[in-house]
PDB file of C-alpha atoms in Angstrom:
ATOM      1  CA  MET A  25      17.500 -28.623  -2.131  1.00 97.00           C
ATOM      2  CA  ARG A  26      13.762 -28.097  -2.403  1.00 98.00           C
ATOM      3  CA  LEU A  27      11.476 -31.124  -2.197  1.00 98.00           C
ATOM      4  CA  ALA A  28       7.726 -31.364  -2.877  1.00 98.00           C
ATOM      5  CA  VAL A  29       5.427 -34.359  -2.393  1.00 98.00           C
ATOM      6  CA  MET A  30       1.909 -34.751  -3.779  1.00 98.00           C
ATOM      7  CA  GLN A  31      -0.570 -37.441  -4.795  1.00 98.00           C
ATOM      8  CA  PRO A  32      -0.714 -37.943  -8.577  1.00 98.00           C
ATOM      9  CA  TYR A  33      -3.490 -36.015 -10.330  1.00 98.00           C
ATOM     10  CA  LEU A  34      -4.496 -36.388 -13.978  1.00 97.00           C
ATOM     11  CA  PHE A  35      -3.594 -33.216 -15.932  1.00 98.00           C
ATOM     12  CA  PRO A  36      -4.161 -31.010 -12.860  1.00 98.00           C
ATOM     13  CA  TYR A  37      -4.591 -27.244 -12.750  1.00 97.00           C
ATOM     14  CA  ILE A  38      -1.789 -24.683 -12.851  1.00 97.00           C
ATOM     15  CA  GLY A  39      -1.407 -24.577  -9.052  1.00 97.00           C
ATOM     16  CA  TYR A  40      -0.228 -28.194  -9.012  1.00 98.00           C
ATOM     17  CA  PHE A  41       2.351 -27.429 -11.690  1.00 98.00           C
ATOM     18  CA  GLN A  42       3.544 -24.426  -9.693  1.00 98.00           C
ATOM     19  CA  LEU A  43       4.342 -26.839  -6.860  1.00 98.00           C
ATOM     20  CA  ILE A  44       6.439 -28.947  -9.234  1.00 98.00           C
ATOM     21  CA  TYR A  45       8.037 -25.843 -10.736  1.00 98.00           C
ATOM     22  CA  ALA A  46       9.068 -24.545  -7.301  1.00 98.00           C
ATOM     23  CA  ALA A  47      10.791 -27.811  -6.340  1.00 98.00           C
ATOM     24  CA  ASP A  48      14.078 -29.381  -7.388  1.00 98.00           C
ATOM     25  CA  LEU A  49      12.699 -32.886  -6.835  1.00 98.00           C
ATOM     26  CA  PHE A  50       9.027 -33.855  -6.979  1.00 98.00           C
ATOM     27  CA  LEU A  51       7.886 -37.062  -5.309  1.00 98.00           C
ATOM     28  CA  ILE A  52       4.692 -38.650  -6.603  1.00 98.00           C
ATOM     29  CA  TYR A  53       2.943 -39.800  -3.421  1.00 98.00           C
ATOM     30  CA  ASP A  54       1.430 -43.040  -4.660  1.00 98.00           C
ATOM     31  CA  ASP A  55       1.740 -45.264  -1.582  1.00 97.00           C
ATOM     32  CA  VAL A  56      -1.148 -43.538   0.217  1.00 97.00           C
ATOM     33  CA  ALA A  57      -4.881 -44.217   0.057  1.00 97.00           C
ATOM     34  CA  TYR A  58      -6.765 -43.518  -3.159  1.00 98.00           C
ATOM     35  CA  ILE A  59      -9.165 -40.573  -2.878  1.00 94.00           C
ATOM     36  CA  LYS A  60     -12.522 -41.176  -4.532  1.00 91.00           C
ATOM     37  CA  GLN A  61     -14.368 -38.191  -6.018  1.00 86.00           C
ATOM     38  CA  GLY A  62     -11.081 -36.258  -6.113  1.00 91.00           C
ATOM     39  CA  TYR A  63      -8.833 -35.136  -8.957  1.00 93.00           C
ATOM     40  CA  ILE A  64      -6.715 -38.254  -9.284  1.00 98.00           C
ATOM     41  CA  ASN A  65      -8.650 -39.403 -12.347  1.00 98.00           C
ATOM     42  CA  ARG A  66     -10.589 -36.364 -13.506  1.00 97.00           C
ATOM     43  CA  ASN A  67     -10.470 -32.644 -14.195  1.00 97.00           C
ATOM     44  CA  SER A  68     -12.213 -29.966 -16.264  1.00 98.00           C
ATOM     45  CA  ILE A  69     -11.629 -28.452 -19.680  1.00 98.00           C
ATOM     46  CA  LEU A  70     -13.464 -25.723 -21.589  1.00 97.00           C
ATOM     47  CA  SER A  71     -15.951 -26.860 -24.214  1.00 92.00           C
ATOM     48  CA  SER A  72     -18.547 -24.916 -26.200  1.00 88.00           C
ATOM     49  CA  SER A  73     -20.940 -25.343 -23.264  1.00 88.00           C
ATOM     50  CA  GLY A  74     -18.467 -24.072 -20.658  1.00 92.00           C
ATOM     51  CA  ALA A  75     -16.346 -25.890 -18.091  1.00 95.00           C
ATOM     52  CA  THR A  76     -16.741 -29.625 -18.745  1.00 96.00           C
ATOM     53  CA  ARG A  77     -15.594 -32.505 -16.551  1.00 96.00           C
ATOM     54  CA  PHE A  78     -13.611 -35.383 -18.063  1.00 97.00           C
ATOM     55  CA  THR A  79     -12.936 -38.649 -16.235  1.00 97.00           C
ATOM     56  CA  VAL A  80     -10.747 -41.664 -16.897  1.00 98.00           C
ATOM     57  CA  PRO A  81     -12.185 -44.698 -15.063  1.00 97.00           C
ATOM     58  CA  VAL A  82     -10.188 -46.512 -12.382  1.00 98.00           C
ATOM     59  CA  PRO A  83     -11.539 -50.077 -12.153  1.00 98.00           C
ATOM     60  CA  GLY A  84     -11.905 -51.282  -8.569  1.00 96.00           C
ATOM     61  CA  ALA A  85     -11.244 -47.821  -7.134  1.00 96.00           C
ATOM     62  CA  SER A  86     -11.572 -47.781  -3.354  1.00 96.00           C
ATOM     63  CA  SER A  87     -10.367 -45.601  -0.506  1.00 95.00           C
ATOM     64  CA  ASN A  88      -9.235 -48.866   1.097  1.00 97.00           C
ATOM     65  CA  LYS A  89      -6.609 -49.325  -1.607  1.00 98.00           C
ATOM     66  CA  LEU A  90      -3.335 -47.515  -2.180  1.00 98.00           C
ATOM     67  CA  ILE A  91      -2.946 -45.441  -5.329  1.00 98.00           C
ATOM     68  CA  SER A  92      -0.078 -47.730  -6.338  1.00 98.00           C
ATOM     69  CA  GLU A  93      -2.471 -50.698  -6.311  1.00 98.00           C
ATOM     70  CA  LEU A  94      -4.778 -49.152  -8.896  1.00 98.00           C
ATOM     71  CA  ALA A  95      -4.618 -48.432 -12.616  1.00 98.00           C
ATOM     72  CA  PHE A  96      -6.449 -46.347 -15.173  1.00 98.00           C
ATOM     73  CA  SER A  97      -8.792 -48.023 -17.611  1.00 98.00           C
ATOM     74  CA  GLY A  98      -7.505 -48.254 -21.165  1.00 97.00           C
ATOM     75  CA  ASP A  99     -10.828 -46.901 -22.418  1.00 96.00           C
ATOM     76  CA  VAL A 100      -9.772 -43.336 -23.200  1.00 98.00           C
ATOM     77  CA  ALA A 101     -11.261 -42.856 -26.681  1.00 98.00           C
ATOM     78  CA  LYS A 102     -14.192 -40.806 -25.375  1.00 97.00           C
ATOM     79  CA  VAL A 103     -11.935 -38.520 -23.316  1.00 98.00           C
ATOM     80  CA  LEU A 104      -9.599 -37.953 -26.261  1.00 98.00           C
ATOM     81  CA  LYS A 105     -12.553 -37.191 -28.524  1.00 97.00           C
ATOM     82  CA  THR A 106     -13.926 -34.673 -26.028  1.00 97.00           C
ATOM     83  CA  ILE A 107     -10.557 -32.910 -25.790  1.00 98.00           C
ATOM     84  CA  GLU A 108     -10.121 -32.914 -29.548  1.00 98.00           C
ATOM     85  CA  GLN A 109     -13.581 -31.462 -30.170  1.00 97.00           C
ATOM     86  CA  SER A 110     -13.078 -28.794 -27.522  1.00 97.00           C
ATOM     87  CA  TYR A 111      -9.664 -27.588 -28.698  1.00 98.00           C
ATOM     88  CA  SER A 112      -9.280 -28.478 -32.382  1.00 97.00           C
ATOM     89  CA  LYS A 113      -9.256 -24.756 -33.235  1.00 96.00           C
ATOM     90  CA  ALA A 114      -7.015 -23.712 -30.345  1.00 97.00           C
ATOM     91  CA  PRO A 115      -3.721 -22.076 -31.389  1.00 98.00           C
ATOM     92  CA  TYR A 116      -1.475 -24.820 -29.953  1.00 98.00           C
ATOM     93  CA  PHE A 117      -3.663 -27.858 -30.619  1.00 98.00           C
ATOM     94  CA  GLU A 118      -1.277 -29.449 -33.141  1.00 98.00           C
ATOM     95  CA  ASP A 119       1.607 -29.299 -30.655  1.00 98.00           C
ATOM     96  CA  VAL A 120      -0.263 -30.271 -27.506  1.00 98.00           C
ATOM     97  CA  PHE A 121      -2.808 -32.900 -28.516  1.00 98.00           C
ATOM     98  CA  PRO A 122      -0.138 -35.533 -29.376  1.00 98.00           C
ATOM     99  CA  ILE A 123       1.312 -35.057 -25.874  1.00 98.00           C
ATOM    100  CA  ILE A 124      -2.077 -35.675 -24.272  1.00 98.00           C
ATOM    101  CA  GLN A 125      -2.755 -38.659 -26.502  1.00 98.00           C
ATOM    102  CA  GLY A 126       0.638 -40.182 -25.701  1.00 98.00           C
ATOM    103  CA  VAL A 127      -0.027 -39.841 -21.990  1.00 98.00           C
ATOM    104  CA  LEU A 128      -3.557 -41.223 -22.027  1.00 98.00           C
ATOM    105  CA  GLU A 129      -2.581 -44.166 -24.241  1.00 98.00           C
ATOM    106  CA  LEU A 130       0.523 -45.099 -22.227  1.00 98.00           C
ATOM    107  CA  GLU A 131       0.907 -48.880 -22.073  1.00 98.00           C
ATOM    108  CA  ASP A 132       1.732 -48.840 -18.342  1.00 98.00           C
ATOM    109  CA  ARG A 133      -1.713 -48.000 -16.905  1.00 98.00           C
ATOM    110  CA  SER A 134      -0.703 -47.513 -13.258  1.00 98.00           C
ATOM    111  CA  ILE A 135      -1.991 -44.178 -12.000  1.00 98.00           C
ATOM    112  CA  ALA A 136       1.416 -42.888 -10.958  1.00 98.00           C
ATOM    113  CA  SER A 137       3.040 -43.906 -14.253  1.00 98.00           C
ATOM    114  CA  VAL A 138       0.438 -42.150 -16.402  1.00 98.00           C
ATOM    115  CA  CYS A 139       0.538 -38.996 -14.275  1.00 98.00           C
ATOM    116  CA  ARG A 140       4.335 -39.027 -14.162  1.00 98.00           C
ATOM    117  CA  LYS A 141       4.469 -39.215 -17.943  1.00 98.00           C
ATOM    118  CA  SER A 142       2.137 -36.222 -18.171  1.00 98.00           C
ATOM    119  CA  PHE A 143       4.405 -34.189 -15.870  1.00 98.00           C
ATOM    120  CA  GLU A 144       7.586 -35.232 -17.681  1.00 98.00           C
ATOM    121  CA  ASP A 145       6.203 -34.660 -21.165  1.00 98.00           C
ATOM    122  CA  ILE A 146       4.698 -31.275 -20.340  1.00 98.00           C
ATOM    123  CA  PHE A 147       7.905 -29.965 -18.759  1.00 98.00           C
ATOM    124  CA  PHE A 148       9.906 -31.364 -21.682  1.00 98.00           C
ATOM    125  CA  TYR A 149       7.580 -29.486 -24.053  1.00 98.00           C
ATOM    126  CA  LEU A 150       8.242 -26.337 -22.025  1.00 98.00           C
ATOM    127  CA  GLY A 151      11.997 -26.908 -22.132  1.00 98.00           C
ATOM    128  CA  ILE A 152      12.305 -27.306 -18.356  1.00 98.00           C
ATOM    129  CA  GLU A 153      14.206 -30.160 -16.713  1.00 97.00           C
ATOM    130  CA  LYS A 154      12.573 -31.626 -13.611  1.00 98.00           C
ATOM    131  CA  GLN A 155      13.167 -34.737 -11.506  1.00 98.00           C
ATOM    132  CA  PHE A 156      10.370 -37.107 -10.497  1.00 98.00           C
ATOM    133  CA  LYS A 157      10.263 -40.224  -8.328  1.00 98.00           C
ATOM    134  CA  LYS A 158       7.457 -42.428  -7.007  1.00 98.00           C
ATOM    135  CA  THR A 159       7.324 -42.825  -3.232  1.00 98.00           C
ATOM    136  CA  SER A 160       6.203 -46.456  -3.687  1.00 98.00           C
ATOM    137  CA  GLU A 161       9.686 -47.191  -5.032  1.00 97.00           C
ATOM    138  CA  LEU A 162      11.490 -45.654  -2.033  1.00 98.00           C
ATOM    139  CA  LYS A 163      12.513 -47.142   1.296  1.00 96.00           C
ATOM    140  CA  TYR A 164      11.152 -45.328   4.363  1.00 95.00           C
ATOM    141  CA  ASP A 165       8.884 -45.996   7.359  1.00 96.00           C
ATOM    142  CA  ARG A 166       5.359 -46.051   5.945  1.00 95.00           C
ATOM    143  CA  ALA A 167       3.914 -46.736   9.405  1.00 95.00           C
ATOM    144  CA  ALA A 168       5.107 -43.354  10.684  1.00 97.00           C
ATOM    145  CA  SER A 169       2.830 -40.335  10.990  1.00 96.00           C
ATOM    146  CA  ALA A 170       2.155 -38.177   7.926  1.00 95.00           C
ATOM    147  CA  LEU A 171       4.492 -35.509   9.316  1.00 97.00           C
ATOM    148  CA  ASP A 172       7.300 -37.939  10.104  1.00 97.00           C
ATOM    149  CA  ARG A 173       7.020 -39.551   6.662  1.00 97.00           C
ATOM    150  CA  LEU A 174       7.518 -36.187   4.962  1.00 98.00           C
ATOM    151  CA  ILE A 175      10.470 -35.338   7.208  1.00 98.00           C
ATOM    152  CA  ALA A 176      11.997 -38.757   6.481  1.00 98.00           C
ATOM    153  CA  LEU A 177      11.625 -38.203   2.735  1.00 98.00           C
ATOM    154  CA  CYS A 178      13.300 -34.798   3.047  1.00 98.00           C
ATOM    155  CA  GLN A 179      16.165 -36.336   5.006  1.00 98.00           C
ATOM    156  CA  GLN A 180      16.551 -39.179   2.497  1.00 98.00           C
ATOM    157  CA  PHE A 181      17.288 -36.696  -0.280  1.00 98.00           C
ATOM    158  CA  GLY A 182      19.088 -34.086   1.804  1.00 98.00           C
ATOM    159  CA  ALA A 183      16.359 -31.502   1.274  1.00 98.00           C
ATOM    160  CA  ASP A 184      16.650 -28.423   3.462  1.00 98.00           C
ATOM    161  CA  CYS A 185      13.341 -27.008   2.192  1.00 98.00           C
ATOM    162  CA  TYR A 186       9.986 -28.765   1.961  1.00 98.00           C
ATOM    163  CA  ILE A 187       7.378 -27.105  -0.257  1.00 98.00           C
ATOM    164  CA  ASN A 188       3.695 -27.783   0.267  1.00 97.00           C
ATOM    165  CA  ALA A 189       0.471 -26.638  -1.353  1.00 94.00           C
ATOM    166  CA  ALA A 190      -1.248 -23.743   0.425  1.00 92.00           C
ATOM    167  CA  GLY A 191      -3.830 -26.083   1.953  1.00 90.00           C
ATOM    168  CA  GLY A 192      -1.046 -27.695   3.967  1.00 90.00           C
ATOM    169  CA  ARG A 193      -1.147 -24.807   6.431  1.00 93.00           C
ATOM    170  CA  LYS A 194      -4.009 -26.646   8.145  1.00 91.00           C
ATOM    171  CA  LEU A 195      -1.875 -29.765   8.525  1.00 92.00           C
ATOM    172  CA  TYR A 196       1.728 -28.776   9.158  1.00 96.00           C
ATOM    173  CA  ALA A 197       3.587 -26.252  11.315  1.00 95.00           C
ATOM    174  CA  LYS A 198       6.871 -24.642  10.331  1.00 97.00           C
ATOM    175  CA  GLN A 199       8.338 -25.339  13.779  1.00 97.00           C
ATOM    176  CA  ASP A 200       7.965 -29.109  13.385  1.00 97.00           C
ATOM    177  CA  PHE A 201      10.113 -29.018  10.257  1.00 97.00           C
ATOM    178  CA  ALA A 202      12.509 -26.400  11.626  1.00 98.00           C
ATOM    179  CA  GLU A 203      13.381 -28.728  14.526  1.00 98.00           C
ATOM    180  CA  LYS A 204      14.765 -31.100  11.896  1.00 97.00           C
ATOM    181  CA  GLY A 205      16.654 -28.377  10.027  1.00 98.00           C
ATOM    182  CA  ILE A 206      14.058 -28.124   7.265  1.00 98.00           C
ATOM    183  CA  ASP A 207      12.409 -24.902   6.079  1.00 98.00           C
ATOM    184  CA  LEU A 208       8.685 -25.416   5.407  1.00 98.00           C
ATOM    185  CA  LYS A 209       7.304 -23.229   2.601  1.00 98.00           C
ATOM    186  CA  PHE A 210       3.844 -22.942   1.074  1.00 98.00           C
ATOM    187  CA  VAL A 211       3.039 -22.124  -2.543  1.00 97.00           C
ATOM    188  CA  ASP A 212       0.543 -19.268  -2.799  1.00 96.00           C
ATOM    189  CA  SER A 213      -0.716 -18.849  -6.354  1.00 96.00           C
ATOM    190  CA  LEU A 214      -1.121 -15.346  -7.730  1.00 96.00           C
ATOM    191  CA  ARG A 215      -3.834 -14.374 -10.190  1.00 93.00           C
ATOM    192  CA  VAL A 216      -3.540 -16.383 -13.393  1.00 94.00           C
ATOM    193  CA  LYS A 217      -5.388 -15.272 -16.520  1.00 94.00           C
ATOM    194  CA  TYR A 218      -4.895 -15.863 -20.228  1.00 96.00           C
ATOM    195  CA  SER A 219      -6.932 -15.844 -23.427  1.00 95.00           C
ATOM    196  CA  GLN A 220      -9.415 -18.719 -23.620  1.00 95.00           C
ATOM    197  CA  ARG A 221     -11.243 -17.382 -26.685  1.00 83.00           C
ATOM    198  CA  VAL A 222     -14.412 -16.865 -24.579  1.00 87.00           C
ATOM    199  CA  ASP A 223     -16.009 -13.793 -23.010  1.00 84.00           C
ATOM    200  CA  GLU A 224     -15.738 -14.829 -19.356  1.00 90.00           C
ATOM    201  CA  PHE A 225     -12.528 -16.397 -18.027  1.00 94.00           C
ATOM    202  CA  ALA A 226     -12.925 -19.840 -16.440  1.00 95.00           C
ATOM    203  CA  PRO A 227     -10.271 -20.314 -13.726  1.00 95.00           C
ATOM    204  CA  ASN A 228      -8.614 -23.452 -12.352  1.00 95.00           C
ATOM    205  CA  LEU A 229      -9.192 -25.694 -15.340  1.00 98.00           C
ATOM    206  CA  SER A 230      -6.893 -28.572 -16.245  1.00 98.00           C
ATOM    207  CA  ILE A 231      -3.452 -27.538 -17.489  1.00 98.00           C
ATOM    208  CA  ILE A 232      -4.697 -28.815 -20.858  1.00 98.00           C
ATOM    209  CA  ASP A 233      -6.627 -25.581 -21.338  1.00 98.00           C
ATOM    210  CA  MET A 234      -3.590 -23.377 -20.750  1.00 98.00           C
ATOM    211  CA  LEU A 235      -1.341 -25.501 -22.948  1.00 98.00           C
ATOM    212  CA  MET A 236      -3.849 -25.350 -25.806  1.00 98.00           C
ATOM    213  CA  ASN A 237      -4.243 -21.583 -25.610  1.00 98.00           C
ATOM    214  CA  CYS A 238      -0.806 -20.299 -24.595  1.00 98.00           C
ATOM    215  CA  SER A 239       2.688 -20.433 -26.048  1.00 98.00           C
ATOM    216  CA  PRO A 240       5.265 -22.370 -24.024  1.00 98.00           C
ATOM    217  CA  SER A 241       6.861 -19.101 -22.890  1.00 98.00           C
ATOM    218  CA  LEU A 242       3.513 -17.799 -21.647  1.00 98.00           C
ATOM    219  CA  VAL A 243       2.793 -21.056 -19.828  1.00 98.00           C
ATOM    220  CA  ILE A 244       6.162 -20.735 -18.068  1.00 98.00           C
ATOM    221  CA  GLU A 245       5.348 -17.142 -17.183  1.00 97.00           C
ATOM    222  CA  GLN A 246       2.010 -18.173 -15.659  1.00 97.00           C
ATOM    223  CA  MET A 247       3.651 -21.107 -13.876  1.00 97.00           C
ATOM    224  CA  GLY A 248       5.941 -18.654 -12.152  1.00 97.00           C
ATOM    225  CA  ARG A 249       3.066 -16.585 -10.779  1.00 97.00           C
ATOM    226  CA  TYR A 250       3.277 -17.701  -7.160  1.00 97.00           C
ATOM    227  CA  GLN A 251       4.862 -16.721  -3.875  1.00 97.00           C
ATOM    228  CA  LEU A 252       6.588 -18.919  -1.322  1.00 97.00           C
ATOM    229  CA  SER A 253       5.689 -18.066   2.254  1.00 95.00           C
TER     230      SER A 253
END
């Protein structure tokens, strides 16, 4: 069984979804420190002026708090308006915008809950079944090292393969996992490109851009453009 673990990001780019796609079970790592100025509460879409950042406020955000201790603001009208104005003429706007609105207006404002709903609803829209759990709801030794926590989570679910983002090569060694009977793999994204209705392609935007411009089958095709190494 393949397991992946990652902090929750708000409508992240395709590479994040490739990590989910490659795993059988995806754990939302919400009992770790909040990262300010990261992608937990913001990303970029394509507007008439080019790549444009959108942000959902997190009141009281601090790197001294756990993600699970924080929640998104309910003030999302401006973000929804920006997305609507940017994509109202996109080919899949009518199908995708209600998904985004449902996520951003979710009554449970906890960061992990909103992000989990986005993952679940997007994969449901694509016709793909995936399993998600929050690490804050699991029992394991949170005082252990980052490596030992990941190994413990793999062992808890009987995972014989742990999948990490490519940047994890700087943090983890295959041998450390192999000693515990776990195969460590990294997701390496291949070139992703699709029609954005502009002259010059803007890479690594929020998944919102791909969903608005591509059919579900094409999104799945692009999601599968990675290698495990």
